[in-house]
XYZ file of C-alpha atoms in Angstrom:
308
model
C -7.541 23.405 -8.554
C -9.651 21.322 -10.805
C -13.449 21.365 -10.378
C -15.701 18.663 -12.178
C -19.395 18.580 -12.337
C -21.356 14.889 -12.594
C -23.213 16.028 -15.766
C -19.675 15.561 -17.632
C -18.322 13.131 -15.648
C -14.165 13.372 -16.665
C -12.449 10.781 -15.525
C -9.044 11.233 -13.904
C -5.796 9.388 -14.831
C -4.121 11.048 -17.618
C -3.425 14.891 -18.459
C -3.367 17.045 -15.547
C -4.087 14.142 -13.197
C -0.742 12.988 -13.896
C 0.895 15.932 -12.924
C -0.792 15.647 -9.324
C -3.569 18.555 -9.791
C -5.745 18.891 -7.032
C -9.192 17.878 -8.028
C -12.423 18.349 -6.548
C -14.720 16.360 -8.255
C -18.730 15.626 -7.885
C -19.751 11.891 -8.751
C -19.869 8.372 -7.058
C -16.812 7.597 -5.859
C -16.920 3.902 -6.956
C -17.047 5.758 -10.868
C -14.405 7.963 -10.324
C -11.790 6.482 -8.467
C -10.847 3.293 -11.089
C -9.334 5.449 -13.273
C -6.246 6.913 -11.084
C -3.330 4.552 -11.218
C -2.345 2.079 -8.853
C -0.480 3.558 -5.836
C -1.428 7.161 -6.800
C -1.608 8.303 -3.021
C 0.158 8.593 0.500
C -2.418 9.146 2.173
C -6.268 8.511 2.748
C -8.901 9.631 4.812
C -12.379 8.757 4.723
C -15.471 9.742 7.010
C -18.638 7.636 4.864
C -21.839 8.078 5.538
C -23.610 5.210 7.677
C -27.189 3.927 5.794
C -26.708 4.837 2.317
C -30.503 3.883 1.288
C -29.000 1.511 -1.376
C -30.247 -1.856 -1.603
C -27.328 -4.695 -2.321
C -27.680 -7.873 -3.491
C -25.456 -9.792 -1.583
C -25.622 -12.942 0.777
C -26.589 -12.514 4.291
C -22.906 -13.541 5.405
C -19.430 -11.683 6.659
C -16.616 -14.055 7.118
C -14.216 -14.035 10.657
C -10.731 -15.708 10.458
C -10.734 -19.226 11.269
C -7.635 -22.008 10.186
C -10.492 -24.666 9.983
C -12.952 -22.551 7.984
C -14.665 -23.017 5.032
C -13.244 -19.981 2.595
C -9.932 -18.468 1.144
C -9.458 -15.345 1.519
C -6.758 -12.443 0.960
C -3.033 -14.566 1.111
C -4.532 -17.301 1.181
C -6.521 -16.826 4.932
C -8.844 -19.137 5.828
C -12.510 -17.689 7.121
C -15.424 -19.139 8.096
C -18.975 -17.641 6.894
C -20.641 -16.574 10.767
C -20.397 -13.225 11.578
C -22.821 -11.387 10.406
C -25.472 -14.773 10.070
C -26.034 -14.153 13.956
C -26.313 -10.637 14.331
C -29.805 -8.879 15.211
C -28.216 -6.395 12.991
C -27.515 -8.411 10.008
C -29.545 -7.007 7.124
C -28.492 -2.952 8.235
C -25.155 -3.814 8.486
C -24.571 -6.252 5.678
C -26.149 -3.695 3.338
C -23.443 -1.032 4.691
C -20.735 -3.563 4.498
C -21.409 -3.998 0.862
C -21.336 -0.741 -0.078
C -18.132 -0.073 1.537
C -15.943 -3.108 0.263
C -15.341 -2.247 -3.098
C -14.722 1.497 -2.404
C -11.853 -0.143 0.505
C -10.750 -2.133 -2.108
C -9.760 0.780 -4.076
C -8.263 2.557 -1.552
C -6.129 -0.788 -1.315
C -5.311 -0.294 -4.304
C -4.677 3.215 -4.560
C -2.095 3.716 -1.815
C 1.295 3.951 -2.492
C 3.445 0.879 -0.476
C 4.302 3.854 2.265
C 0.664 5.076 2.243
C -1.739 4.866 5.482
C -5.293 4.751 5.625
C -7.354 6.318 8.200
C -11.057 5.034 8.192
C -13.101 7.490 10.377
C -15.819 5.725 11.219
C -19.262 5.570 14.405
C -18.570 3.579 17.231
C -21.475 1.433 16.406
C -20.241 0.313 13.020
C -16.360 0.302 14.474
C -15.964 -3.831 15.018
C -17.970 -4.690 11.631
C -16.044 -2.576 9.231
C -12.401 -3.684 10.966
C -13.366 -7.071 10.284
C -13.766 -6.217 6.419
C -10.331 -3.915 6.634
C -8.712 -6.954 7.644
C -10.098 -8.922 5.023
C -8.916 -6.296 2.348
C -5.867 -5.377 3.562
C -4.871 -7.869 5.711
C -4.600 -7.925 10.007
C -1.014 -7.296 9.908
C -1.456 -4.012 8.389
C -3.489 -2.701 11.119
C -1.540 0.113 12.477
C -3.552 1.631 15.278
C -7.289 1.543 16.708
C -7.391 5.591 17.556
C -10.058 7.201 19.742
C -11.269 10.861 19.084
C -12.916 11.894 22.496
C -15.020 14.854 22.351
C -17.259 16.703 25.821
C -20.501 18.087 23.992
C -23.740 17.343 23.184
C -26.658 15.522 24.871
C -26.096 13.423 28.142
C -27.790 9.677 28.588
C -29.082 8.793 31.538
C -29.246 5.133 31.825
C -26.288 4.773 29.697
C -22.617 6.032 29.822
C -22.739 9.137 27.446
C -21.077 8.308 24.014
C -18.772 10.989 23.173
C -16.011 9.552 21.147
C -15.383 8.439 17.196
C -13.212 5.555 16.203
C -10.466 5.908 13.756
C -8.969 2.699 12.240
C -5.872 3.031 10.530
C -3.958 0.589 8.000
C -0.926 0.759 5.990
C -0.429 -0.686 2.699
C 3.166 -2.627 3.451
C 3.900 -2.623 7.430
C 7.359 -3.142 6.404
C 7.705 0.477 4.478
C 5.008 2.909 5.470
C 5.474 6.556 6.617
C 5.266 7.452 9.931
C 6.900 11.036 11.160
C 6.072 11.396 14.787
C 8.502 14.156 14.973
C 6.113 16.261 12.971
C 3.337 15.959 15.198
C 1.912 19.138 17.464
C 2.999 17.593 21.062
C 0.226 18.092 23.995
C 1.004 18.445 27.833
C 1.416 15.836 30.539
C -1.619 14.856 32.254
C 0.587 14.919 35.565
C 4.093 17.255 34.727
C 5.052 17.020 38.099
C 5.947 13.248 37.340
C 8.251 14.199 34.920
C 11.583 16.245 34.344
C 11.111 20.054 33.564
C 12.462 19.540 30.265
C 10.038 16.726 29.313
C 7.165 19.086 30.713
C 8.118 22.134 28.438
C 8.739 19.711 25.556
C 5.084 17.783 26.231
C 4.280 14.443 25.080
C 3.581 12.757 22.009
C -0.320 11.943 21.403
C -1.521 8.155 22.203
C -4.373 6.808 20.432
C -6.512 8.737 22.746
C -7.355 12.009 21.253
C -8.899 14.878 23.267
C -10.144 17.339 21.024
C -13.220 19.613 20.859
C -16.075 19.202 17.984
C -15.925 22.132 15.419
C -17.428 25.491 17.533
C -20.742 26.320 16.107
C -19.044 30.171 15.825
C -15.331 28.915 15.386
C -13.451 30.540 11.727
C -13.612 27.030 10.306
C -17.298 25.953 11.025
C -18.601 25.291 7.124
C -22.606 24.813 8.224
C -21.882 20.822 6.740
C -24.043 18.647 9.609
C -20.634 16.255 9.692
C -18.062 18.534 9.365
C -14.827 17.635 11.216
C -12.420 19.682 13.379
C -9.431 20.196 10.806
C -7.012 19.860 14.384
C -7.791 15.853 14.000
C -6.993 15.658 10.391
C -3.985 17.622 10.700
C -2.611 15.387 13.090
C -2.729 12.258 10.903
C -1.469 14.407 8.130
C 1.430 15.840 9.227
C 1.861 11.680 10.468
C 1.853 10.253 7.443
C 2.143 12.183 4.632
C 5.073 14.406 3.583
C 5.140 18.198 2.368
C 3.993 17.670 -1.941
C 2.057 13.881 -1.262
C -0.990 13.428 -2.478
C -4.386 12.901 -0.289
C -7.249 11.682 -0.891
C -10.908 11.509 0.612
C -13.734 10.000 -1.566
C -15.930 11.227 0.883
C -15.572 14.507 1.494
C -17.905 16.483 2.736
C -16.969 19.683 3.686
C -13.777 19.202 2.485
C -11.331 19.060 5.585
C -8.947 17.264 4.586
C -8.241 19.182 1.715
C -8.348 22.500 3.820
C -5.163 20.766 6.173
C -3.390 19.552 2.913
C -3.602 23.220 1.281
C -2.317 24.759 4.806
C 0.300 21.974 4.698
C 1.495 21.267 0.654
C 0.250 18.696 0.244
C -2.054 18.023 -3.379
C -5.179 16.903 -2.462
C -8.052 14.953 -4.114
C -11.633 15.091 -2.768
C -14.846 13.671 -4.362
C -17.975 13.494 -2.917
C -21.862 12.651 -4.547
C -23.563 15.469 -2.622
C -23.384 18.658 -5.135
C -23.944 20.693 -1.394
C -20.754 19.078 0.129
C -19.005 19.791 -3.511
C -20.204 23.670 -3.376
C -19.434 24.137 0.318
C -15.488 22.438 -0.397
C -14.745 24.268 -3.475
C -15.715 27.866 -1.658
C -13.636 26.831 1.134
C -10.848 26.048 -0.854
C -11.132 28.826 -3.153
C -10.558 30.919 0.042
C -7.947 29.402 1.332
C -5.611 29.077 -2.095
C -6.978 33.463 -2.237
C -5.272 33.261 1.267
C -2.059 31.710 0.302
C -1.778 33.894 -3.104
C -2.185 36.995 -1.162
C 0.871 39.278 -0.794
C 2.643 38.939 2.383
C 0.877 41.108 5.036
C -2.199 41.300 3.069
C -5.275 40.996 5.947
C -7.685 38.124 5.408
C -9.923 38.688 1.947
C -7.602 41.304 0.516
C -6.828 40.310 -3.244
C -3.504 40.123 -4.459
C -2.501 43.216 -6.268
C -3.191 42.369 -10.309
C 0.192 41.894 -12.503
């Protein structure tokens, strides 16, 4: 496991990096990831931040497909410039917007023709950024629109309580990605009675509905990161779309989740992040979990591995 610090920024793409090291690696994302070659991954995941502080200079305008519109876009689409010129939001979200487009365009980029993305974003900011995934990688790679539905936190009153995440998912070539359903943890009928005994014991594969509890404040995975993820979530879209030796990568990693499913699962993993607290907090975890794996079997938890 490689570990790279911002003040000498290496950049990826040769060496090691070819050889699909995992890397964990401290810079801005939009810096680091150029270097890797086209197609370098199966599988993305990314959780970005919302409000990034950073001013853009761009135009005031998002573009919504339209036959009669005024622009060409990806395959020769035609848009027209509206979105984003009527929304009481426009500035906030335009500003987000530009800051994630050229980081999804190398994700495009990066994904091998059987790779999936899966963009974990608020449900506030859901409907802008899957108008801008299906500007970069076009609406007929949008695979699924899945909900994460969670039961914790505050309550509105005069609203229905949000307690859910979206997670938008692409594929880089609908015609070959990856998608191993067989591989994924089944859950139980809502209502087994309606169903044979078999199917019952078996259970059900997941819908795009996911019930599945926030990280415990005292479970063994909770990190102390403010938006830390459960790794049950990530698992499931790993063991979807990735196979055991891929390669996975989250330019925003935070506490480093994904890479703590792809180390449990064999999978090589690739995590940057511009926070040096996320970057500190992911390389301890990991360094405990690849102390875990080298252990001896029946070693307990944090017993070394006898010396050779």
């Amino acid at each position: 496991m490689a570990e790279v610090g911002e003040s000498g920024l290496e950049r990826p793409g040769s060496g090691d990096d070819a050889a699909g090291e995992d890397l964990i690696l401290l810079g801005d994302n939009l810096d680091l990831l150029p270097p890797f070659p086209d197609g370098s991954f199966q599988m993305i995941y990314v959780d970005p931040p919302f409000n990034t502080g950073q001013t853009q200079a761009r135009q005031a305008i998002r573009t919504v497909a339209d036959e009669g519109g005024d622009r060409t876009g990806y395959q020769g689409r035609r848009y027209r410039t509206e979105l984003l010129e009527r929304s009481s939001y426009r500035d906030r979200f335009d500003d987000f917007l530009g800051f994630l487009e050229p980081r999804l365009n190398e994700a495009h980029r990066l994904l091998d023709r059987a790779g999936t993305l899966y963009f974990h974003i608020d449900y506030r900011e859901a409907h802008y950024c899957k108008l801008l995934l299906d500007e970069v990688f076009g609406r007929e790679c949008f695979l699924n629109e899945i909900i994460w539905a969670y039961d914790y936190g505050a309550r509105a009153k005069r609203r229905w309580p949000a307690k859910h995440d979206t997670i938008l998912v692409y594929v880089k070539d609908p015609e070959a990605y990856h998608f191993d359903s067989a591989e994924v943890d089944r859950e139980p009928y809502m209502a087994p009675g309606l169903v044979t005994a078999e199917k019952a014991a078996r259970g059900k594969l997941p819908t795009d509905v996911w019930w599945h509890t926030i990280v415990p404040t005292n479970g063994a995975e909770k990190t102390g990161y403010p938006s830390q993820k459960p790794e049950g979530i990530v698992r499931r879209m790993v063991v979807a779309s990735s196979r055991p030796g891929d390669r996975c990568l989250d330019f925003f990693c935070g506490s480093g989740t994904l890479g703590a499913v792809a180390a449990k699962l064999d999978r090589r993993y690739v995590l940057i992040d511009s926070n040096p607290e996320a970057i500190a907090i992911t390389r301890e975890r990991l360094a405990g979990i690849e102390a875990e794996r080298a252990a001896p079997a029946g070693a307990g938890p944090g017993e070394p591995a006898e010396a050779t």
